[in-house]
XYZ file of C-alpha atoms in Angstrom:
309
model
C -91.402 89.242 104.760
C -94.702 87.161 103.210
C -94.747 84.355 101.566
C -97.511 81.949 100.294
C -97.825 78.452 98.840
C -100.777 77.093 96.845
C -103.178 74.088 97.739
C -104.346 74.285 93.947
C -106.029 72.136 91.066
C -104.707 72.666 87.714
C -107.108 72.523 84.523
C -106.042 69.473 84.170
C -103.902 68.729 80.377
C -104.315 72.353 79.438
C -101.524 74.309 79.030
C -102.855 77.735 78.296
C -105.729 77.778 80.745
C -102.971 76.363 83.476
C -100.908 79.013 83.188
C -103.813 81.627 82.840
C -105.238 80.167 86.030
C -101.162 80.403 87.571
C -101.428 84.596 86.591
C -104.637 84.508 88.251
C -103.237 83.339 91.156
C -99.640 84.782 91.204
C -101.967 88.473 91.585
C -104.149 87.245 93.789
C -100.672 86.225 96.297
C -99.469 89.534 95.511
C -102.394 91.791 96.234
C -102.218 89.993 99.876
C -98.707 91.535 100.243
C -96.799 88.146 99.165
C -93.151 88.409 97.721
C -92.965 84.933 96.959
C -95.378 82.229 95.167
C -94.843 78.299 94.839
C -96.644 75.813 92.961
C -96.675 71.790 93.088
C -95.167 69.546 91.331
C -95.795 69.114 87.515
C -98.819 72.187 88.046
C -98.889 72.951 84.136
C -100.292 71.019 83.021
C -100.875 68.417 85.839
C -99.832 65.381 87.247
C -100.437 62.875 85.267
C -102.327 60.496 87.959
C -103.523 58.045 85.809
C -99.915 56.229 85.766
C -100.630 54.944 88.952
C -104.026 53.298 87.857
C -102.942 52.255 84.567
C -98.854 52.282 82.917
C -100.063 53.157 79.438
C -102.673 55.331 78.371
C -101.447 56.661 74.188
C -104.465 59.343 74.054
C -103.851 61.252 77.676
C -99.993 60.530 77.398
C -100.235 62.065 73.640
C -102.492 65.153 74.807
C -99.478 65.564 77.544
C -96.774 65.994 75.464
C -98.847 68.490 73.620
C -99.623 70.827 76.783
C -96.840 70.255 78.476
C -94.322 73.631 78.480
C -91.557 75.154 76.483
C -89.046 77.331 78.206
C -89.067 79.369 75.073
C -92.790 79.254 74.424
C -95.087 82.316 74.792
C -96.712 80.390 77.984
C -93.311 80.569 79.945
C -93.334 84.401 78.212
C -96.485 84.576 80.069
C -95.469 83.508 83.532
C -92.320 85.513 83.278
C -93.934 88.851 82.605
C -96.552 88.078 85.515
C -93.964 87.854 88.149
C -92.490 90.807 86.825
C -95.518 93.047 86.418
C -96.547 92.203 89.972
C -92.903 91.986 91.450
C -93.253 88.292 93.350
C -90.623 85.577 92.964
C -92.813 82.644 91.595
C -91.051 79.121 92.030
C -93.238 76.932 89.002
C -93.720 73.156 89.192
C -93.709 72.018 85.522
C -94.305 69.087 82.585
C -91.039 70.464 80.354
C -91.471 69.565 76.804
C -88.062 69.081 74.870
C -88.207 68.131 71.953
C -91.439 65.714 72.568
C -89.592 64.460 75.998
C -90.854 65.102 78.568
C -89.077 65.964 82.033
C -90.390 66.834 86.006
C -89.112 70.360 85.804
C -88.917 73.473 88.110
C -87.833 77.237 87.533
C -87.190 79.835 89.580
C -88.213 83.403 88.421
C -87.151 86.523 89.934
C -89.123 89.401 90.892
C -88.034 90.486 87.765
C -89.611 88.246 85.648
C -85.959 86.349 84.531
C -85.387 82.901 85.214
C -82.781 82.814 87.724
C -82.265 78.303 87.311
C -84.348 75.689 86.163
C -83.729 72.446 87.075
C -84.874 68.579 86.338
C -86.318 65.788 88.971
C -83.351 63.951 89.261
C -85.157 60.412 88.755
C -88.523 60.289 87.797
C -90.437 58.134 90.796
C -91.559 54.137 89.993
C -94.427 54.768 87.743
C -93.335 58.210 86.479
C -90.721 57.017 84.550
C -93.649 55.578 82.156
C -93.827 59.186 81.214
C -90.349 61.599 82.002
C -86.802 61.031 81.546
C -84.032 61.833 83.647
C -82.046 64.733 84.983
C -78.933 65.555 82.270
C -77.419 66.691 85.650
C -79.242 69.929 85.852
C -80.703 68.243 89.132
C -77.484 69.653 90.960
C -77.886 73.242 90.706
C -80.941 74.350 92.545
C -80.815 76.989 94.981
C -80.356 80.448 93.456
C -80.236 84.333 94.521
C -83.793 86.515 94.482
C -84.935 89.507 95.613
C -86.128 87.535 98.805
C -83.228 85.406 99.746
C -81.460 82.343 98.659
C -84.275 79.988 97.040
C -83.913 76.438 96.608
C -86.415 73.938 95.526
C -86.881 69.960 95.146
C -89.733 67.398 94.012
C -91.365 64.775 95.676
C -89.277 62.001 96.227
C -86.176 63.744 95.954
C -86.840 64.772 99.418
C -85.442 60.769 100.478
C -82.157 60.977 98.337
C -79.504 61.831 101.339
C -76.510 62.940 98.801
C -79.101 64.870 96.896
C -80.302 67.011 99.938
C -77.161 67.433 101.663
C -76.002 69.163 97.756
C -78.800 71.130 97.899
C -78.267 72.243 101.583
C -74.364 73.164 101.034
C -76.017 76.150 98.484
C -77.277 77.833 101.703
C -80.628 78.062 101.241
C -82.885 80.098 103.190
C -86.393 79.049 101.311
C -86.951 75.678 100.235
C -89.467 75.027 98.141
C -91.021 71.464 98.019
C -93.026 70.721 95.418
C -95.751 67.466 95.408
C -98.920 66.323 93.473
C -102.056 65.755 95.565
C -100.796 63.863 98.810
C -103.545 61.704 101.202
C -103.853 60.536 104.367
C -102.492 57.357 105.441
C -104.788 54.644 105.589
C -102.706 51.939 107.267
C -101.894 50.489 103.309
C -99.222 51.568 100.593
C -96.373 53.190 101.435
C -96.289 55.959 104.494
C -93.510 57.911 102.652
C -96.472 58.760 99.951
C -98.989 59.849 102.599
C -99.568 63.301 103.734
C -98.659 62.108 106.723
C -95.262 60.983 105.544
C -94.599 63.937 103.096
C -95.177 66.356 106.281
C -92.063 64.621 108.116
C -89.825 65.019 105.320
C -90.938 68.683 104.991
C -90.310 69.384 108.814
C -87.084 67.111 108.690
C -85.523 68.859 105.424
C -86.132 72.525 107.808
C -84.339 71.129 111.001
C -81.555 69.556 108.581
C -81.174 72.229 106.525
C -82.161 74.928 109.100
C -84.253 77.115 106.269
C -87.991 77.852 105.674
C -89.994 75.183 104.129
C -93.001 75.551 101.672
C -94.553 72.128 100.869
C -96.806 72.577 97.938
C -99.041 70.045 97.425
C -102.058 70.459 94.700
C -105.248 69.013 94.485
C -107.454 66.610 92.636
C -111.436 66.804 92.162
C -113.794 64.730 91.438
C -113.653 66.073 87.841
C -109.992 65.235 87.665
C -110.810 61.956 89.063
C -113.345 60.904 86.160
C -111.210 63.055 83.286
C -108.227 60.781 84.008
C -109.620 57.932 84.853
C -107.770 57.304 88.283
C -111.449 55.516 90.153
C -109.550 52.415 90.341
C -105.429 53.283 90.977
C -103.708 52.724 94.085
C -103.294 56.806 94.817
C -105.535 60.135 93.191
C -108.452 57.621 93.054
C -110.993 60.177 95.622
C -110.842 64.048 95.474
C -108.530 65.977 97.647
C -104.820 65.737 98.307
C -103.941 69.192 99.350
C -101.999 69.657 102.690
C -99.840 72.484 101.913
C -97.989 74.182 104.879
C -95.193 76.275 105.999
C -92.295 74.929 108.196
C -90.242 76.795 110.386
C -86.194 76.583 109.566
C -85.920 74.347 113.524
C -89.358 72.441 111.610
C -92.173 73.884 113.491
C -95.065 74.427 111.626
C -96.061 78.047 110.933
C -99.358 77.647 109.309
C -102.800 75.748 109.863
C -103.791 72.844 108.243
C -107.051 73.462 105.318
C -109.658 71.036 104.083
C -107.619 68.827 101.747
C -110.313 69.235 99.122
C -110.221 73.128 99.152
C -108.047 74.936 97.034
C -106.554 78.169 98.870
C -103.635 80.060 99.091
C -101.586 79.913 102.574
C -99.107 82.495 103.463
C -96.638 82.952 106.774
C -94.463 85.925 107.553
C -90.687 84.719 107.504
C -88.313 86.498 109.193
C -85.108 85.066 107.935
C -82.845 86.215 110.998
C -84.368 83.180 112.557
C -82.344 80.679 110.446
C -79.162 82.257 112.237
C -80.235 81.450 115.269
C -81.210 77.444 114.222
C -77.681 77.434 112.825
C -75.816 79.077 115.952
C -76.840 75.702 117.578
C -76.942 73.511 114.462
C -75.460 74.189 110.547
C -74.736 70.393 109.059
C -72.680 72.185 106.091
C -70.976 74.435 108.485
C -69.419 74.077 111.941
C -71.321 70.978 113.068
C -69.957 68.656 110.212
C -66.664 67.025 109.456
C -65.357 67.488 105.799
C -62.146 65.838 106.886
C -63.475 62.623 107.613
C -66.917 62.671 105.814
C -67.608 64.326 102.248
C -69.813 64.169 99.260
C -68.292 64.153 95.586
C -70.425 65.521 92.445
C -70.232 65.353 89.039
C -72.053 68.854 87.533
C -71.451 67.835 83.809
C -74.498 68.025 81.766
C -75.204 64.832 79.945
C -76.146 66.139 76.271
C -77.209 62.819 74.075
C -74.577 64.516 71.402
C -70.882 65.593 73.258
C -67.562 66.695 70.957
């Protein structure tokens, strides 16, 4: 069973030629045979790097809110009847406009071209929050039925939150999706957790935890990004590259080779999903190698709508 993840570069605050360029590429994975597409984090319209050189910018944040999406705008429309017409799940990294609010967003479309879940970051990351609220509590709900298997997905820093993760893995996943902006080597400063480096061990220890396939989608940032957003001078997204997609093995080997972080390419791995029974056999942390009766984890699934009767 194929599957492929994306070391891509959006056109960076542009909504329609975004998701143009995500058609182009969702029929690209599926004339190489792929039944299932993911994209990074925030991909339409891109991730807004300049937060991390500079809190407030009015003009890019302004010309954000204007590109980012709508689920019921003729762009989602768009992606929808792509996945259908070329019969690929395609799990979307997106900038979800509500009302003017913005939100780290992912959906999940079917082969079908119907939105099986979407879901919001739970809590945006340091200098995010300069630019997207909160989950309502649709964080909770994010592994859902396709026509390749139980798909789950998370973003970025997400992959840290232990009560978070261990939800997510009591859905039974078998493909989790983890979706990133462009991601850089470690260079002995700044956090390790932020790195490539770091990102890669939570990728390979979210597949031996939750014993299913993981895509890490990363994107990446050029030189053109670089000088369009002004990010010379912040602390990350400041030189071009960041992509270091790959594909983890559900006992978090990896099944795929590592690309030039400045090239944008499309990866795929063949996933046979009969090897997640044998990872859990040995090892299934919701299953028979945990203890309910002395450990648990409570949720509240409520959504949080700013108006309640």
């Amino acid at each position: 069973m194929a599957r492929s993840t994306l070391i891509p570069e959006p056109v960076w605050l542009d909504l329609d030629a975004t998701v143009d360029k995500t058609c182009n590429l969702i029929a690209e994975a599926a004339s190489n045979d792929a039944q299932l597409i993911t994209f990074p984090e925030c991909w339409v319209p891109g991730y807004p790097a300049w937060i991390w050189a500079r809190p407030v910018d009015m003009e890019l944040t302004t010309r954000y809110i204007q590109n980012s999406l709508k689920l019921d705008s003729p762009q989602m429309t768009k992606i929808k009847a792509c996945a259908a017409k070329h019969k690929i799940v395609v799990v979307l990294g997106f900038s979800e406009n509500i009302n003017d609010s913005l939100y780290i967003s992912q959906a999940i479309i079917d082969a079908n071209g119907q939105i099986r879940l979407t879901r919001k970051k739970m809590k945006a990351t340091h200098m995010e929050r300069t630019i997207f609220g909160d989950s309502f509590g649709d964080c909770l709900d994010s592994v859902a039925d396709t026509a390749v298997g139980r798909v789950g997905a998370l973003s970025c820093w997400e992959h840290v939150q232990p009560l978070l993760k261990y939800h997510t893995n009591s859905q039974r996943e078998q493909i989790h999706v983890a979706a990133w902006p462009p991601l850089f080597k470690y260079a002995g400063k700044g956090l390790f957790s932020m790195s490539a480096d770091g990102t890669t061990a939570l990728a390979q220890t979210y597949a031996i935890e939750s014993q299913s396939f993981v895509l890490h989608t990363t994107a990446v940032i050029s030189q053109h990004g670089i000088e369009f957003m002004k990010t010379q001078n912040g602390s990350i997204m400041n030189v071009p590259g960041g992509g270091c997609s790959a594909i983890f093995g559900p006992e978090g080997h990896q099944m795929t080779a590592n690309c030039p972080e400045t090239e944008e390419t499309i990866i795929y791995a063949t996933l046979n999903l009969e090897d997640i029974l044998q990872c859990r056999a040995f090892l299934d942390v919701c299953g028979h190698y945990s203890r309910p009766d002395i450990l648990w984890l409570g949720a509240d699934k409520t959504q949080k709508t700013h108006v309640r009767s």
